[in-house]
Amino acid sequence: MEHHDLACWIALKAVPGVGNTVFRNLLDALGSPRQVFKSSLHRLTAIPAIGEVTARQILAFDQWDKAENELKQLEKFRSCLVTCQDPLYPQNLLQIYDFPPFLYVKGTLTAGEIAIALVGSRLASPYGRFTTEKLSRELALSGITVVSGLARGIDSAAHRGALSARGRTIAVLGCGIDIVYPPENSRLYELIPEQGAIISEYPLGTPPHRLNFPARNRIISGMSYGVVVVEAGDKSGSLITARFALEQGREVFAVPGAIDASGSRGTHKLIRDGARLVESARDIIAEILPQISNQTPPVIFAAKKNSELTNPDKPTPLPEFSTMDPAQSAILKLLSLKPLHIDELAAASGIALSSLQPGLLSLELQGLILKLPGNNYKVKD
């Protein structure tokens, strides 16, 4: 997208009265911010939720220098703007009603990313931190991107776990991406863009105001297939993220803890209310496979729900697969005991990464292949 077009996106968001839903209505009607600024008063007021006051403010906008300067600052900061019309914009996020029209990104986003959010208390216990890092590491080794908020405690452990497995992780901030918050996470802040991204809907320089974080939480859940709450008190912000997840139609998972620990109250309440109990990353992957299959038609999954188990004391079974589809067959034919990198698999099979990753996950859960460090795969001995 051209420099001036990106400036139009920033400019339109800066117009008083143009929030996320109004922005979306304008895009739906006119196609691009540039066309919005070229429109007439009559055309603008004919768009749903666009009153005359807002329309006149759009046409009177004159702070183009600020929009241009913000783009220059992004370039200096080695970051970029990813609009909702860009194929790299998280596709799951487009499904929520108030998705940000664009994201400020430091690092890289990947098309077709399969993401799971891990969130929890800032005052995490050793058990909570250990469990979070373990789950995050297991998810990352399975090719899943770990999403969290770079906060103290559980969030930090989630990012560390993914990084330790050389997997992808995304931090969603409640401030500008040029601000390190909290300050003690400066090292994580440096490492995350190398294996993922730091993103925010807030302009550069936006301070970490407490009112920004509930809004930030809807992005964490919105871009993910599910939200895992590891530790949470009665009034934890993680419960807000879980509520957003439910409203957005995402899966909610919770890790049980000690019955006398304050950090277990929120997670145990979630489990009582129907959240999926998590003991390993396997529980999470098995549950989200049907969601992934709905968005990637070449791969067919039919995972068994926990409620269908006849004996709850038995371990969660592997997902049951109907018939092996052509994509999975092609993957198996290419793999041998010699490890093959996922990029080599994609090139040899002609299968897009967005379809290849779910296929690899399903074969791994069936016990047919093994995933090795560095996104390498081989058939199981």
Coordinates of C-alpha atoms in Angstrom, one line a residue:
M1 CA 0.0 0.0 0.0
E2 CA 1.3 3.5 -0.9
H3 CA 2.6 5.9 1.7
H4 CA -0.3 8.3 1.2
D5 CA -2.9 5.6 1.4
L6 CA -1.5 4.5 4.8
A7 CA -1.6 8.1 5.9
C8 CA -5.3 8.2 5.0
W9 CA -5.9 5.2 7.4
I10 CA -4.2 7.0 10.3
A11 CA -6.0 10.3 9.5
L12 CA -9.5 8.7 9.4
K13 CA -9.0 7.1 12.7
A14 CA -7.9 10.5 14.1
V15 CA -11.2 12.2 13.1
P16 CA -13.4 12.8 16.2
G17 CA -16.4 10.5 16.2
V18 CA -14.7 7.8 14.0
G19 CA -14.4 4.8 16.2
N20 CA -13.9 1.2 15.1
T21 CA -17.5 0.5 14.1
V22 CA -17.9 3.8 12.2
F23 CA -14.6 3.2 10.5
R24 CA -15.8 -0.2 9.4
N25 CA -19.1 1.2 8.1
L26 CA -17.1 3.8 6.0
L27 CA -14.9 1.0 4.6
D28 CA -17.8 -1.2 3.7
A29 CA -19.5 1.6 1.9
L30 CA -16.6 3.3 0.1
G31 CA -13.8 0.8 0.0
S32 CA -10.9 2.8 1.4
P33 CA -10.1 5.8 3.6
R34 CA -8.9 7.7 0.6
Q35 CA -12.3 7.4 -1.0
V36 CA -13.9 8.5 2.3
F37 CA -12.0 11.8 2.3
K38 CA -13.0 12.3 -1.4
S39 CA -16.7 11.8 -0.7
S40 CA -19.4 14.4 -0.5
L41 CA -21.4 15.4 2.6
H42 CA -24.5 13.8 1.1
R43 CA -22.7 10.5 0.4
L44 CA -21.2 10.3 3.9
T45 CA -24.5 11.0 5.7
A46 CA -26.2 8.3 3.7
I47 CA -23.9 5.7 5.4
P48 CA -25.3 3.9 8.5
A49 CA -24.2 5.5 11.9
I50 CA -22.6 8.5 10.1
G51 CA -24.3 11.6 11.3
E52 CA -23.8 15.1 9.8
V53 CA -21.4 16.2 12.6
T54 CA -19.1 13.3 11.9
A55 CA -19.3 13.7 8.2
R56 CA -18.4 17.4 8.4
Q57 CA -15.5 16.6 10.7
I58 CA -14.2 14.1 8.1
L59 CA -14.4 16.6 5.3
A60 CA -12.8 19.3 7.5
F61 CA -9.8 17.2 8.6
D62 CA -6.6 19.1 8.2
Q63 CA -4.0 17.4 10.3
W64 CA -2.3 15.5 7.5
D65 CA 1.1 16.5 8.8
K66 CA 0.5 14.5 12.0
A67 CA -0.5 11.4 10.0
E68 CA 2.5 11.6 7.7
N69 CA 4.8 12.2 10.7
E70 CA 3.5 9.1 12.4
L71 CA 4.4 7.0 9.4
K72 CA 7.9 8.4 9.4
Q73 CA 8.2 7.6 13.1
L74 CA 7.1 4.0 12.4
E75 CA 9.7 3.6 9.7
K76 CA 12.4 4.9 12.1
F77 CA 11.2 2.5 14.7
R78 CA 11.4 -0.4 12.2
S79 CA 7.8 -1.1 12.5
C80 CA 4.8 -0.9 10.3
L81 CA 1.0 -0.5 9.9
V82 CA -1.0 -3.6 9.0
T83 CA -4.6 -2.7 7.8
C84 CA -7.6 -4.9 8.0
Q85 CA -7.5 -5.2 4.2
D86 CA -4.0 -6.7 4.4
P87 CA -3.8 -10.5 4.1
L88 CA -1.3 -10.5 7.1
Y89 CA -4.0 -9.0 9.4
P90 CA -5.2 -11.7 11.8
Q91 CA -8.2 -13.2 10.1
N92 CA -9.9 -14.4 13.3
L93 CA -9.8 -10.8 14.5
L94 CA -11.9 -9.7 11.6
Q95 CA -14.8 -11.8 13.1
I96 CA -15.3 -9.5 16.1
Y97 CA -17.7 -6.6 15.8
D98 CA -15.3 -3.9 16.8
F99 CA -12.0 -5.1 15.3
P100 CA -9.3 -2.4 15.0
P101 CA -9.1 -1.0 11.4
F102 CA -5.3 -1.4 11.6
L103 CA -2.6 -2.6 13.9
Y104 CA 0.8 -1.1 14.7
V105 CA 3.3 -4.0 14.3
K106 CA 6.9 -4.4 15.4
G107 CA 8.1 -7.8 14.1
T108 CA 6.2 -10.0 11.7
L109 CA 2.7 -11.3 11.3
T110 CA 2.0 -14.5 9.3
A111 CA -1.0 -15.3 7.1
G112 CA -3.1 -18.3 8.3
E113 CA -1.6 -18.2 11.8
I114 CA -3.1 -20.6 14.3
A115 CA -3.0 -18.8 17.7
I116 CA -3.9 -19.6 21.3
A117 CA -3.9 -17.0 24.1
L118 CA -2.5 -17.7 27.5
V119 CA -3.3 -15.2 30.2
G120 CA -3.5 -15.0 34.0
S121 CA -2.5 -13.3 37.2
R122 CA 0.3 -10.7 37.3
L123 CA 1.0 -12.1 40.8
A124 CA 1.7 -15.6 39.5
S125 CA 2.8 -18.4 41.8
P126 CA 5.8 -20.6 40.9
Y127 CA 3.3 -23.3 40.0
G128 CA 1.5 -20.9 37.6
R129 CA 4.6 -19.7 36.0
F130 CA 6.0 -23.3 35.5
T131 CA 2.7 -24.6 34.1
T132 CA 2.3 -21.6 31.7
E133 CA 5.8 -22.0 30.3
K134 CA 5.3 -25.8 29.9
L135 CA 1.9 -25.3 28.1
S136 CA 3.3 -22.5 26.0
R137 CA 6.4 -24.5 25.0
E138 CA 4.3 -27.5 24.0
L139 CA 1.9 -25.3 21.9
A140 CA 4.9 -23.6 20.2
L141 CA 6.5 -27.0 19.4
S142 CA 3.2 -28.0 17.7
G143 CA 3.4 -24.9 15.4
I144 CA 0.8 -22.8 17.3
T145 CA 1.5 -19.1 18.0
V146 CA 1.2 -18.1 21.6
V147 CA -0.6 -14.8 22.2
S148 CA -0.5 -12.9 25.5
G149 CA -0.2 -9.3 26.9
L150 CA 3.4 -9.0 28.0
A151 CA 2.3 -8.2 31.5
R152 CA 4.0 -9.5 34.7
G153 CA 3.4 -13.0 35.8
I154 CA 1.5 -15.5 33.6
D155 CA 1.8 -13.3 30.4
S156 CA 5.6 -13.1 30.7
A157 CA 5.8 -16.9 31.3
A158 CA 3.7 -17.5 28.2
H159 CA 6.0 -15.5 26.0
R160 CA 9.1 -17.1 27.6
G161 CA 7.8 -20.6 27.0
A162 CA 7.2 -20.0 23.3
L163 CA 10.6 -18.3 22.8
S164 CA 12.3 -21.2 24.5
A165 CA 10.8 -23.6 21.9
R166 CA 11.9 -21.2 19.1
G167 CA 8.2 -20.8 18.3
R168 CA 6.1 -17.8 17.4
T169 CA 4.6 -15.5 20.0
I170 CA 2.6 -12.2 19.8
A171 CA 2.4 -9.6 22.5
V172 CA -0.7 -7.3 22.4
L173 CA 0.0 -4.1 24.3
G174 CA -2.3 -1.6 26.0
C175 CA 0.0 1.2 25.0
G176 CA 2.1 2.3 22.0
I177 CA 4.4 -0.4 20.6
D178 CA 7.3 2.0 21.3
I179 CA 6.8 1.8 25.0
V180 CA 8.2 -1.0 27.2
Y181 CA 5.6 -1.9 29.8
P182 CA 6.3 -3.1 32.4
P183 CA 9.9 -1.9 32.3
E184 CA 11.3 -5.2 33.7
N185 CA 10.1 -7.0 30.6
S186 CA 12.6 -5.1 28.4
R187 CA 14.5 -8.3 27.5
L188 CA 11.2 -10.0 26.4
Y189 CA 10.3 -6.9 24.5
E190 CA 13.6 -7.2 22.5
L191 CA 13.2 -10.9 21.8
I192 CA 9.6 -11.2 20.8
P193 CA 9.8 -9.4 17.5
E194 CA 12.6 -11.8 16.4
Q195 CA 10.2 -14.7 16.7
G196 CA 6.8 -13.0 16.3
A197 CA 5.4 -9.6 16.9
I198 CA 4.5 -6.8 19.3
I199 CA 1.2 -5.3 18.2
S200 CA -1.2 -2.6 19.4
E201 CA -4.1 -0.6 18.2
Y202 CA -2.8 2.5 19.9
P203 CA -0.6 5.1 18.2
L204 CA 3.1 5.5 19.1
G205 CA 3.7 7.2 22.3
T206 CA 0.4 6.2 23.9
P207 CA 1.0 5.6 27.6
P208 CA -0.2 2.4 29.4
H209 CA -3.4 3.9 30.8
R210 CA -5.4 1.4 32.8
L211 CA -8.5 1.9 30.7
N212 CA -6.6 0.7 27.6
F213 CA -6.2 -2.8 28.9
P214 CA -9.8 -4.1 28.9
A215 CA -9.9 -3.0 25.2
R216 CA -6.6 -4.7 24.6
N217 CA -8.0 -8.0 26.0
R218 CA -10.6 -8.2 23.2
I219 CA -7.8 -8.3 20.7
I220 CA -5.9 -11.1 22.6
S221 CA -9.0 -13.3 22.6
G222 CA -10.3 -12.1 19.2
M223 CA -7.2 -13.2 17.2
S224 CA -7.0 -16.6 19.0
Y225 CA -8.9 -19.8 18.5
G226 CA -9.1 -20.1 22.3
V227 CA -8.1 -18.5 25.6
V228 CA -6.3 -20.4 28.4
V229 CA -6.5 -18.9 31.9
V230 CA -3.8 -20.3 34.1
E231 CA -4.3 -18.4 37.4
A232 CA -6.8 -15.7 38.2
G233 CA -8.3 -14.1 41.3
D234 CA -12.0 -13.2 41.7
K235 CA -11.5 -9.8 39.9
S236 CA -8.7 -10.7 37.6
G237 CA -8.4 -8.9 34.2
S238 CA -8.0 -12.4 32.7
L239 CA -11.6 -13.1 33.5
I240 CA -12.5 -10.1 31.2
T241 CA -10.5 -11.8 28.5
A242 CA -12.4 -15.0 29.1
R243 CA -15.7 -13.2 28.9
F244 CA -14.6 -11.6 25.6
A245 CA -13.6 -15.0 24.3
L246 CA -17.1 -16.4 25.1
E247 CA -18.8 -13.4 23.4
Q248 CA -16.6 -13.9 20.3
G249 CA -17.4 -17.6 20.1
R250 CA -13.9 -18.7 21.2
E251 CA -13.1 -21.7 23.4
V252 CA -12.3 -21.0 27.0
F253 CA -9.8 -23.2 28.9
A254 CA -8.7 -23.1 32.5
V255 CA -5.9 -24.8 34.4
P256 CA -6.9 -26.1 37.9
G257 CA -4.9 -25.1 40.9
A258 CA -4.7 -25.7 44.6
I259 CA -8.1 -25.4 46.3
D260 CA -6.8 -23.0 49.0
A261 CA -4.9 -20.7 46.6
S262 CA -6.4 -17.3 45.8
G263 CA -5.2 -17.6 42.2
S264 CA -7.4 -20.7 41.7
R265 CA -10.7 -19.0 42.5
G266 CA -11.1 -17.5 39.1
T267 CA -10.0 -20.6 37.1
H268 CA -12.1 -22.9 39.2
K269 CA -15.1 -20.7 38.7
L270 CA -14.5 -20.8 34.9
I271 CA -14.3 -24.6 35.1
R272 CA -17.6 -24.8 37.1
D273 CA -19.2 -22.5 34.4
G274 CA -18.1 -24.8 31.6
A275 CA -14.5 -23.9 30.6
R276 CA -12.4 -26.8 29.4
L277 CA -10.1 -28.2 32.0
V278 CA -6.5 -28.2 30.8
E279 CA -3.8 -30.6 31.9
S280 CA -1.6 -30.5 28.8
A281 CA -1.4 -28.7 25.5
R282 CA -2.9 -31.9 24.0
D283 CA -6.2 -31.0 25.6
I284 CA -6.2 -27.6 23.9
I285 CA -5.1 -28.8 20.5
A286 CA -7.8 -31.5 20.4
E287 CA -10.5 -29.0 21.2
I288 CA -9.5 -26.4 18.6
L289 CA -9.0 -28.8 15.7
P290 CA -12.7 -28.6 14.5
Q291 CA -12.4 -24.8 14.5
I292 CA -9.3 -24.9 12.3
S293 CA -10.9 -27.4 9.9
N294 CA -13.9 -25.1 9.4
Q295 CA -11.5 -22.4 8.1
T296 CA -9.2 -24.7 6.1
P297 CA -11.5 -27.0 4.0
P298 CA -8.7 -29.3 2.7
V299 CA -8.3 -30.8 6.1
I300 CA -11.2 -32.7 7.7
F301 CA -11.3 -33.2 11.5
A302 CA -13.8 -34.7 13.8
A303 CA -12.5 -34.3 17.4
K304 CA -14.5 -36.0 20.2
K305 CA -15.8 -33.7 22.9
N306 CA -15.0 -34.4 26.5
S307 CA -18.7 -34.6 27.2
E308 CA -18.9 -37.7 24.9
L309 CA -16.5 -39.7 27.0
T310 CA -18.1 -42.7 28.8
N311 CA -15.4 -42.8 31.4
P312 CA -14.2 -39.4 32.7
D313 CA -11.3 -41.1 34.5
K314 CA -9.7 -42.1 31.3
P315 CA -7.2 -39.7 29.5
T316 CA -8.7 -37.5 26.8
P317 CA -8.6 -39.7 23.6
L318 CA -7.0 -38.6 20.4
P319 CA -9.3 -36.9 17.9
E320 CA -11.1 -39.4 15.7
F321 CA -10.6 -38.7 12.0
S322 CA -13.1 -39.7 9.4
T323 CA -10.9 -40.5 6.4
M324 CA -7.5 -39.3 5.6
D325 CA -7.9 -36.4 3.1
P326 CA -5.5 -35.8 0.1
A327 CA -3.5 -33.2 2.0
Q328 CA -2.6 -35.6 4.8
S329 CA -1.8 -38.4 2.4
A330 CA 0.5 -36.1 0.5
I331 CA 2.3 -35.1 3.7
L332 CA 2.8 -38.7 4.7
K333 CA 4.2 -39.7 1.3
L334 CA 6.8 -36.9 1.5
L335 CA 8.0 -37.7 5.1
S336 CA 10.4 -40.4 6.1
L337 CA 12.6 -41.1 9.1
K338 CA 14.8 -38.2 7.9
P339 CA 13.5 -34.9 9.2
L340 CA 12.0 -32.4 6.7
H341 CA 11.5 -28.7 7.4
I342 CA 8.0 -27.3 7.1
D343 CA 9.1 -25.0 4.3
E344 CA 10.4 -27.9 2.3
L345 CA 7.2 -29.8 2.9
A346 CA 5.2 -26.8 1.6
A347 CA 7.3 -26.5 -1.5
A348 CA 7.3 -30.2 -2.3
S349 CA 3.6 -30.7 -1.6
G350 CA 2.3 -27.5 -3.1
I351 CA 0.1 -27.1 0.0
A352 CA -0.3 -23.6 1.5
L353 CA 1.1 -23.2 5.1
S354 CA -2.4 -22.3 6.3
S355 CA -3.6 -25.8 5.3
L356 CA -0.3 -27.6 5.9
Q357 CA -0.1 -26.7 9.7
P358 CA -3.5 -28.2 10.6
G359 CA -2.7 -31.3 8.6
L360 CA 0.6 -31.8 10.4
L361 CA -1.2 -31.3 13.7
S362 CA -3.8 -33.9 12.9
L363 CA -1.1 -36.4 11.8
E364 CA 0.9 -35.7 15.0
L365 CA -2.2 -36.3 17.2
Q366 CA -2.8 -39.6 15.3
G367 CA 0.7 -40.7 16.3
L368 CA 1.8 -41.0 12.7
I369 CA 4.5 -38.3 12.7
L370 CA 6.8 -36.5 15.1
K371 CA 7.5 -32.8 15.3
L372 CA 11.1 -31.9 16.1
P373 CA 12.7 -28.6 17.1
G374 CA 13.0 -26.0 14.4
N375 CA 9.7 -26.9 12.6
N376 CA 11.1 -30.2 11.3
Y377 CA 8.9 -33.3 10.9
K378 CA 9.5 -37.0 10.3
V379 CA 7.4 -40.2 10.4
K380 CA 7.2 -41.9 13.8
D381 CA 9.5 -44.9 14.2

